mmCIF file of C-alpha atoms and ligand atoms in Angstrom:
data_model
loop_
_atom_site.group_PDB
_atom_site.id
_atom_site.type_symbol
_atom_site.label_atom_id
_atom_site.label_comp_id
_atom_site.label_asym_id
_atom_site.label_seq_id
_atom_site.Cartn_x
_atom_site.Cartn_y
_atom_site.Cartn_z
ATOM 1 C CA PRO A 2 -6.641 34.706 4.711
ATOM 2 C CA GLU A 3 -4.993 31.244 5.064
ATOM 3 C CA THR A 4 -8.117 30.029 6.860
ATOM 4 C CA THR A 5 -8.968 27.131 4.566
ATOM 5 C CA MET A 6 -5.353 25.920 4.278
ATOM 6 C CA GLY A 7 -5.635 25.712 0.485
ATOM 7 C CA TYR A 8 -8.497 23.206 0.583
ATOM 8 C CA SER A 9 -11.472 25.457 0.120
ATOM 9 C CA PHE A 10 -14.718 24.274 -1.437
ATOM 10 C CA GLU A 11 -13.620 25.945 -4.677
ATOM 11 C CA GLU A 12 -10.237 24.208 -4.734
ATOM 12 C CA CYS A 13 -11.751 20.809 -3.880
ATOM 13 C CA SER A 14 -14.368 21.361 -6.619
ATOM 14 C CA ALA A 15 -11.668 22.170 -9.162
ATOM 15 C CA THR A 16 -9.825 18.943 -8.287
ATOM 16 C CA ALA A 17 -13.028 16.870 -8.482
ATOM 17 C CA GLU A 18 -13.982 18.416 -11.811
ATOM 18 C CA TRP A 19 -10.524 17.734 -13.213
ATOM 19 C CA LEU A 20 -10.841 14.060 -12.194
ATOM 20 C CA LEU A 21 -14.360 13.756 -13.627
ATOM 21 C CA SER A 22 -13.097 15.175 -16.907
ATOM 22 C CA GLN A 23 -10.451 12.397 -17.094
ATOM 23 C CA THR A 24 -12.667 9.347 -16.456
ATOM 24 C CA LYS A 25 -16.133 8.129 -17.365
ATOM 25 C CA ILE A 26 -16.513 6.302 -14.031
ATOM 26 C CA ARG A 27 -18.991 7.967 -11.647
ATOM 27 C CA PRO A 28 -18.234 6.348 -8.288
ATOM 28 C CA LEU A 29 -20.846 5.915 -5.542
ATOM 29 C CA VAL A 30 -18.434 4.021 -3.301
ATOM 30 C CA GLY A 31 -15.075 5.372 -2.109
ATOM 31 C CA ILE A 32 -12.514 3.005 -0.625
ATOM 32 C CA VAL A 33 -9.357 3.813 1.363
ATOM 33 C CA CYS A 34 -6.693 1.093 1.484
ATOM 34 C CA GLY A 35 -4.615 0.842 4.654
ATOM 35 C CA SER A 36 -0.993 -0.259 5.109
ATOM 36 C CA GLY A 37 -0.350 -3.478 3.190
ATOM 37 C CA LEU A 38 -3.957 -3.571 1.919
ATOM 38 C CA GLY A 39 -3.475 -1.786 -1.391
ATOM 39 C CA GLY A 40 -4.394 -4.980 -3.279
ATOM 40 C CA LEU A 41 -8.038 -3.933 -3.107
ATOM 41 C CA ALA A 42 -7.347 -1.280 -5.716
ATOM 42 C CA GLU A 43 -5.946 -3.905 -8.102
ATOM 43 C CA MET A 44 -9.342 -5.657 -8.149
ATOM 44 C CA LEU A 45 -11.054 -2.770 -9.938
ATOM 45 C CA LYS A 46 -11.950 -3.499 -13.561
ATOM 46 C CA ASP A 47 -11.782 -0.957 -16.411
ATOM 47 C CA GLN A 48 -9.386 1.128 -14.360
ATOM 48 C CA THR A 49 -8.418 4.718 -14.729
ATOM 49 C CA ALA A 50 -5.603 5.408 -12.277
ATOM 50 C CA PHE A 51 -3.974 8.702 -11.293
ATOM 51 C CA LYS A 52 -0.713 9.089 -9.439
ATOM 52 C CA TYR A 53 -1.307 11.503 -6.559
ATOM 53 C CA SER A 54 1.479 13.654 -7.977
ATOM 54 C CA ASP A 55 -0.554 14.132 -11.194
ATOM 55 C CA ILE A 56 -3.745 15.329 -9.469
ATOM 56 C CA PRO A 57 -4.090 19.112 -9.041
ATOM 57 C CA ASN A 58 -4.013 20.196 -5.352
ATOM 58 C CA PHE A 59 -3.617 16.599 -4.122
ATOM 59 C CA PRO A 60 -1.194 15.795 -1.285
ATOM 60 C CA GLN A 61 1.635 13.292 -1.937
ATOM 61 C CA SER A 62 2.203 10.044 -0.034
ATOM 62 C CA THR A 63 5.594 9.152 1.448
ATOM 63 C CA VAL A 64 5.214 5.905 3.451
ATOM 64 C CA HIS A 65 6.648 2.564 2.363
ATOM 65 C CA GLY A 66 3.797 0.173 1.518
ATOM 66 C CA HIS A 67 1.612 2.965 0.153
ATOM 67 C CA ALA A 68 1.591 3.244 -3.624
ATOM 68 C CA GLY A 69 0.000 6.667 -3.872
ATOM 69 C CA ARG A 70 -2.618 6.267 -6.595
ATOM 70 C CA LEU A 71 -6.258 7.191 -6.951
ATOM 71 C CA VAL A 72 -7.917 4.380 -8.898
ATOM 72 C CA PHE A 73 -11.341 4.605 -10.541
ATOM 73 C CA GLY A 74 -12.978 1.382 -11.694
ATOM 74 C CA MET A 75 -15.727 -1.203 -11.432
ATOM 75 C CA LEU A 76 -15.981 -3.652 -8.546
ATOM 76 C CA LYS A 77 -18.483 -6.388 -9.445
ATOM 77 C CA GLY A 78 -20.353 -3.902 -11.618
ATOM 78 C CA LYS A 79 -20.343 -1.069 -9.072
ATOM 79 C CA ALA A 80 -18.481 2.138 -9.832
ATOM 80 C CA CYS A 81 -15.805 2.785 -7.180
ATOM 81 C CA VAL A 82 -12.914 5.087 -6.488
ATOM 82 C CA CYS A 83 -10.068 3.742 -4.413
ATOM 83 C CA MET A 84 -7.223 5.464 -2.593
ATOM 84 C CA GLN A 85 -4.208 3.188 -2.838
ATOM 85 C CA GLY A 86 -2.189 4.757 -0.053
ATOM 86 C CA ARG A 87 -3.431 7.408 2.343
ATOM 87 C CA PHE A 88 -2.065 10.442 4.155
ATOM 88 C CA HIS A 89 -1.137 10.443 7.833
ATOM 89 C CA LEU A 90 -0.629 13.118 10.442
ATOM 90 C CA TYR A 91 2.842 11.725 11.185
ATOM 91 C CA GLU A 92 4.018 12.548 7.668
ATOM 92 C CA GLY A 93 3.784 16.147 8.802
ATOM 93 C CA TYR A 94 0.757 17.232 6.763
ATOM 94 C CA PRO A 95 -1.733 19.658 8.217
ATOM 95 C CA ILE A 96 -4.770 17.647 9.314
ATOM 96 C CA GLN A 97 -6.940 19.323 6.630
ATOM 97 C CA LYS A 98 -4.608 17.933 3.999
ATOM 98 C CA VAL A 99 -4.839 14.417 5.458
ATOM 99 C CA THR A 100 -8.625 14.486 5.117
ATOM 100 C CA MET A 101 -8.957 16.459 1.872
ATOM 101 C CA PRO A 102 -9.539 13.301 -0.228
ATOM 102 C CA MET A 103 -12.826 12.698 1.643
ATOM 103 C CA ARG A 104 -14.126 16.018 0.341
ATOM 104 C CA ILE A 105 -12.963 15.049 -3.128
ATOM 105 C CA PHE A 106 -14.885 11.769 -2.758
ATOM 106 C CA LYS A 107 -17.987 13.740 -1.808
ATOM 107 C CA LEU A 108 -17.667 16.082 -4.784
ATOM 108 C CA LEU A 109 -17.143 13.097 -7.108
ATOM 109 C CA GLY A 110 -20.568 11.834 -6.017
ATOM 110 C CA VAL A 111 -19.487 9.184 -3.513
ATOM 111 C CA GLU A 112 -22.223 8.243 -1.006
ATOM 112 C CA THR A 113 -20.524 5.446 0.933
ATOM 113 C CA VAL A 114 -16.940 5.363 2.202
ATOM 114 C CA ILE A 115 -15.142 2.160 3.193
ATOM 115 C CA LEU A 116 -11.892 2.640 5.111
ATOM 116 C CA THR A 117 -9.340 -0.010 6.045
ATOM 117 C CA ASN A 118 -6.297 0.182 8.261
ATOM 118 C CA ALA A 119 -3.674 -1.879 10.048
ATOM 119 C CA ALA A 120 -3.912 -1.614 13.831
ATOM 120 C CA GLY A 121 -2.422 -2.933 17.024
ATOM 121 C CA GLY A 122 -4.652 -5.102 19.221
ATOM 122 C CA LEU A 123 -5.339 -3.806 22.732
ATOM 123 C CA ASN A 124 -8.199 -6.179 23.552
ATOM 124 C CA GLN A 125 -6.584 -9.228 25.137
ATOM 125 C CA ASP A 126 -9.021 -11.565 23.363
ATOM 126 C CA TYR A 127 -7.803 -10.380 19.952
ATOM 127 C CA LYS A 128 -5.245 -12.302 17.932
ATOM 128 C CA VAL A 129 -2.937 -11.213 15.117
ATOM 129 C CA GLY A 130 -4.893 -11.605 11.889
ATOM 130 C CA ASP A 131 -8.252 -10.710 13.431
ATOM 131 C CA VAL A 132 -10.384 -8.263 11.478
ATOM 132 C CA MET A 133 -12.123 -5.679 13.646
ATOM 133 C CA ILE A 134 -15.179 -3.907 12.293
ATOM 134 C CA ILE A 135 -14.964 -0.424 13.809
ATOM 135 C CA LYS A 136 -18.150 0.376 15.723
ATOM 136 C CA ASP A 137 -16.823 3.527 17.399
ATOM 137 C CA HIS A 138 -13.647 5.535 17.909
ATOM 138 C CA ILE A 139 -11.668 7.519 20.457
ATOM 139 C CA ASN A 140 -10.083 10.582 18.870
ATOM 140 C CA MET A 141 -7.074 11.296 21.090
ATOM 141 C CA PRO A 142 -5.643 14.110 18.911
ATOM 142 C CA GLY A 143 -9.144 15.608 18.958
ATOM 143 C CA PHE A 144 -9.000 15.874 22.761
ATOM 144 C CA ALA A 145 -6.063 18.223 22.291
ATOM 145 C CA GLY A 146 -7.823 20.354 19.672
ATOM 146 C CA ASN A 147 -6.410 18.626 16.617
ATOM 147 C CA ASN A 148 -9.687 18.048 14.771
ATOM 148 C CA PRO A 149 -9.851 18.249 10.953
ATOM 149 C CA LEU A 150 -12.957 20.453 11.209
ATOM 150 C CA ALA A 151 -11.251 23.081 13.379
ATOM 151 C CA GLY A 152 -11.284 26.478 11.702
ATOM 152 C CA PRO A 153 -14.014 28.266 9.785
ATOM 153 C CA ASN A 154 -16.886 25.978 8.738
ATOM 154 C CA ASP A 155 -18.064 25.899 5.131
ATOM 155 C CA GLU A 156 -21.785 25.057 5.228
ATOM 156 C CA ARG A 157 -21.559 23.720 1.663
ATOM 157 C CA PHE A 158 -19.772 20.718 3.158
ATOM 158 C CA GLY A 159 -21.719 20.391 6.415
ATOM 159 C CA VAL A 160 -22.820 21.853 9.745
ATOM 160 C CA ARG A 161 -20.578 23.520 12.316
ATOM 161 C CA PHE A 162 -21.185 20.903 15.027
ATOM 162 C CA PRO A 163 -21.693 17.468 13.429
ATOM 163 C CA SER A 164 -22.759 14.539 15.622
ATOM 164 C CA MET A 165 -20.373 11.605 15.867
ATOM 165 C CA SER A 166 -22.580 9.250 17.903
ATOM 166 C CA ASP A 167 -23.776 7.887 14.567
ATOM 167 C CA ALA A 168 -20.405 7.929 12.783
ATOM 168 C CA TYR A 169 -20.292 4.237 11.884
ATOM 169 C CA ASP A 170 -23.310 3.186 9.847
ATOM 170 C CA ARG A 171 -25.319 0.489 11.666
ATOM 171 C CA GLU A 172 -26.656 -1.072 8.459
ATOM 172 C CA LEU A 173 -23.208 -1.395 6.929
ATOM 173 C CA LEU A 174 -21.946 -2.928 10.154
ATOM 174 C CA GLN A 175 -24.773 -5.490 9.991
ATOM 175 C CA LEU A 176 -24.038 -6.102 6.329
ATOM 176 C CA ALA A 177 -20.364 -6.767 7.093
ATOM 177 C CA GLN A 178 -21.341 -9.262 9.788
ATOM 178 C CA CYS A 179 -23.694 -11.074 7.377
ATOM 179 C CA VAL A 180 -21.228 -11.092 4.486
ATOM 180 C CA GLY A 181 -18.420 -12.145 6.856
ATOM 181 C CA ALA A 182 -20.494 -15.018 8.233
ATOM 182 C CA GLU A 183 -21.387 -16.168 4.697
ATOM 183 C CA LEU A 184 -17.697 -16.232 3.789
ATOM 184 C CA GLY A 185 -16.902 -18.278 6.900
ATOM 185 C CA PHE A 186 -14.913 -15.452 8.509
ATOM 186 C CA GLY A 187 -16.755 -15.717 11.849
ATOM 187 C CA ASP A 188 -13.660 -17.050 13.627
ATOM 188 C CA PHE A 189 -11.631 -13.911 13.140
ATOM 189 C CA LEU A 190 -14.259 -11.179 12.630
ATOM 190 C CA ARG A 191 -14.635 -8.813 15.621
ATOM 191 C CA GLU A 192 -16.399 -5.567 16.405
ATOM 192 C CA GLY A 193 -14.712 -2.920 18.509
ATOM 193 C CA VAL A 194 -13.480 0.571 19.333
ATOM 194 C CA TYR A 195 -10.526 2.094 17.469
ATOM 195 C CA CYS A 196 -8.300 4.633 19.195
ATOM 196 C CA VAL A 197 -6.231 6.979 17.039
ATOM 197 C CA LEU A 198 -2.906 8.546 18.009
ATOM 198 C CA GLY A 199 -0.688 10.899 16.038
ATOM 199 C CA GLY A 200 2.304 8.538 15.657
ATOM 200 C CA PRO A 201 4.856 7.896 14.192
ATOM 201 C CA SER A 202 6.293 6.392 17.382
ATOM 202 C CA PHE A 203 4.398 3.361 18.631
ATOM 203 C CA GLU A 204 2.821 3.398 22.079
ATOM 204 C CA THR A 205 4.485 2.847 25.418
ATOM 205 C CA ILE A 206 3.251 0.063 27.645
ATOM 206 C CA ALA A 207 1.608 2.586 29.964
ATOM 207 C CA GLU A 208 -0.170 4.218 27.014
ATOM 208 C CA CYS A 209 -1.498 0.850 25.809
ATOM 209 C CA ARG A 210 -2.790 -0.005 29.266
ATOM 210 C CA MET A 211 -4.425 3.389 29.536
ATOM 211 C CA MET A 212 -6.219 3.109 26.184
ATOM 212 C CA ASN A 213 -7.375 -0.427 26.961
ATOM 213 C CA ARG A 214 -8.819 0.690 30.302
ATOM 214 C CA LEU A 215 -10.575 3.564 28.558
ATOM 215 C CA GLY A 216 -12.429 1.146 26.289
ATOM 216 C CA ALA A 217 -10.266 0.898 23.175
ATOM 217 C CA ASP A 218 -9.887 -2.484 21.457
ATOM 218 C CA ALA A 219 -7.344 -1.435 18.828
ATOM 219 C CA VAL A 220 -4.880 1.408 18.276
ATOM 220 C CA GLY A 221 -3.641 3.012 15.089
ATOM 221 C CA MET A 222 -2.573 6.213 13.359
ATOM 222 C CA SER A 223 -5.278 6.827 10.759
ATOM 223 C CA THR A 224 -8.937 6.599 9.692
ATOM 224 C CA VAL A 225 -10.612 8.649 12.447
ATOM 225 C CA HIS A 226 -9.805 12.026 10.870
ATOM 226 C CA GLU A 227 -11.147 10.796 7.544
ATOM 227 C CA VAL A 228 -14.287 9.451 9.226
ATOM 228 C CA ILE A 229 -14.975 12.832 10.849
ATOM 229 C CA VAL A 230 -14.669 14.697 7.548
ATOM 230 C CA ALA A 231 -16.672 12.056 5.643
ATOM 231 C CA ARG A 232 -19.508 12.236 8.200
ATOM 232 C CA HIS A 233 -19.393 16.035 8.230
ATOM 233 C CA CYS A 234 -20.251 16.092 4.521
ATOM 234 C CA GLY A 235 -22.910 13.394 4.876
ATOM 235 C CA MET A 236 -21.334 10.239 3.471
ATOM 236 C CA ARG A 237 -22.081 6.857 5.053
ATOM 237 C CA VAL A 238 -19.036 5.292 6.677
ATOM 238 C CA PHE A 239 -17.836 1.753 7.176
ATOM 239 C CA ALA A 240 -14.359 1.031 8.565
ATOM 240 C CA LEU A 241 -12.349 -1.993 9.565
ATOM 241 C CA SER A 242 -8.987 -2.705 11.179
ATOM 242 C CA LEU A 243 -6.727 -5.612 10.441
ATOM 243 C CA ILE A 244 -5.032 -6.515 13.729
ATOM 244 C CA THR A 245 -1.462 -6.850 12.482
ATOM 245 C CA ASN A 246 0.218 -7.115 15.882
ATOM 246 C CA GLN A 247 -0.620 -7.170 19.578
ATOM 247 C CA ALA A 248 0.162 -3.904 21.336
ATOM 248 C CA VAL A 249 2.675 -4.541 24.114
ATOM 249 C CA MET A 250 0.860 -4.393 27.483
ATOM 250 C CA ASP A 251 3.313 -6.166 29.750
ATOM 251 C CA TYR A 252 6.750 -5.194 31.107
ATOM 252 C CA ASP A 253 7.909 -8.850 30.899
ATOM 253 C CA SER A 254 7.210 -8.995 27.154
ATOM 254 C CA GLN A 255 10.133 -9.178 24.720
ATOM 255 C CA GLU A 256 7.874 -8.102 21.849
ATOM 256 C CA LYS A 257 8.007 -4.712 20.226
ATOM 257 C CA ALA A 258 5.877 -3.196 17.482
ATOM 258 C CA ASN A 259 7.454 -2.841 14.043
ATOM 259 C CA HIS A 260 6.279 -1.817 10.597
ATOM 260 C CA GLU A 261 7.511 -5.023 8.890
ATOM 261 C CA GLU A 262 5.164 -7.161 10.980
ATOM 262 C CA VAL A 263 2.324 -4.813 10.063
ATOM 263 C CA LEU A 264 2.970 -5.328 6.343
ATOM 264 C CA GLU A 265 3.460 -9.119 6.666
ATOM 265 C CA THR A 266 0.134 -9.681 8.453
ATOM 266 C CA GLY A 267 -1.485 -7.535 5.788
ATOM 267 C CA GLN A 268 -0.322 -10.030 3.156
ATOM 268 C CA LEU A 269 -1.648 -12.935 5.236
ATOM 269 C CA ARG A 270 -5.235 -11.642 5.300
ATOM 270 C CA ALA A 271 -5.248 -9.443 2.210
ATOM 271 C CA GLU A 272 -7.207 -11.854 0.041
ATOM 272 C CA GLN A 273 -9.941 -12.408 2.637
ATOM 273 C CA LEU A 274 -10.246 -8.699 3.305
ATOM 274 C CA GLU A 275 -10.592 -8.072 -0.412
ATOM 275 C CA LYS A 276 -13.397 -10.670 -0.562
ATOM 276 C CA LEU A 277 -15.194 -9.116 2.404
ATOM 277 C CA VAL A 278 -15.093 -5.603 0.969
ATOM 278 C CA THR A 279 -15.954 -6.755 -2.573
ATOM 279 C CA ASN A 280 -18.970 -8.737 -1.412
ATOM 280 C CA MET A 281 -20.105 -5.835 0.747
ATOM 281 C CA VAL A 282 -19.916 -3.453 -2.194
ATOM 282 C CA THR A 283 -22.251 -5.658 -4.271
ATOM 283 C CA HIS A 284 -24.896 -5.374 -1.518
ATOM 284 C CA ILE A 285 -24.662 -1.641 -0.794
ATOM 285 C CA GLU A 286 -27.777 0.211 -1.918
ATOM 286 C CA HIS A 287 -27.695 3.745 -3.274
ATOM 287 C CA ASN A 288 -30.332 6.403 -3.850
HETATM 288 CL CL1 6GU B 314 0.761 -1.382 17.790
HETATM 289 N N1 6GU B 314 0.127 1.024 17.125
HETATM 290 C C1 6GU B 314 -0.241 1.972 16.280
HETATM 291 N N2 6GU B 314 -0.354 3.219 16.763
HETATM 292 N N3 6GU B 314 -0.494 1.764 14.996
HETATM 293 C C2 6GU B 314 -0.375 0.520 14.546
HETATM 294 C C3 6GU B 314 0.003 -0.513 15.358
HETATM 295 C C4 6GU B 314 0.264 -0.215 16.686
HETATM 296 N N4 6GU B 314 0.027 -1.648 14.619
HETATM 297 C C5 6GU B 314 -0.325 -1.310 13.389
HETATM 298 N N5 6GU B 314 -0.572 -0.005 13.336
#
């Protein structure tokens, strides 16, 4: 039956084994680059890079600003694998396809996942260019039954009913705060709740007000599904949002969200984000 949507344990294993046969790098850290933040992948030394289209069973990326490569390499002496470009629900993929790379990470031997994204600020104290460490999420599509773990559960990945109260690793969050402070990023480093929507349309004013009142500090179209699948199979998770624009909360505002602004703000902070993630990676301990 079509129950596993073509991303069964066996198929994921075949993809992981193919990748491991093509590179000597054995990554313990997996990184996902958000919109406009693909520069992180360029920092890897001794690279082996694969176009998504060349990887067996791998989905293809379609969005502007997403290169669509899986890059293996060394970041300050630590073996990493980096997704340069990710998959989104709004591209029309089944949710299992969007999150399939997390299972590939797991089967490659990755223990820690670092995810980045571009997000709209809902918290009125936030400014464009702020970096929000994600401490928790609100999974709006999940409320409606659109969860990447829906369907038969394969125990080889994880349990049927995984907890999510511990989704965002406390130690990594602390580490990011320490590393951020050392780098002098205290002025723009925040900690908050990320709310995911399906997209691709941006939010209405009423929707932004609603999410803000429900406790969300930032809104975006990614990351949460990947976090759920990464936690399900037991990887540690750290995630951060670059606040690329303020969500419109006011009927008098002339502002409106657009993708160009998202990419421009990405360029503005890219270098600092790269430093933050790189320095974090050097401090992450593995078993
Ligand atoms: Cl304002 N909304 C959503 N859903 N995603 C975004 C965004 C806004 N800004 C960047 N990504």
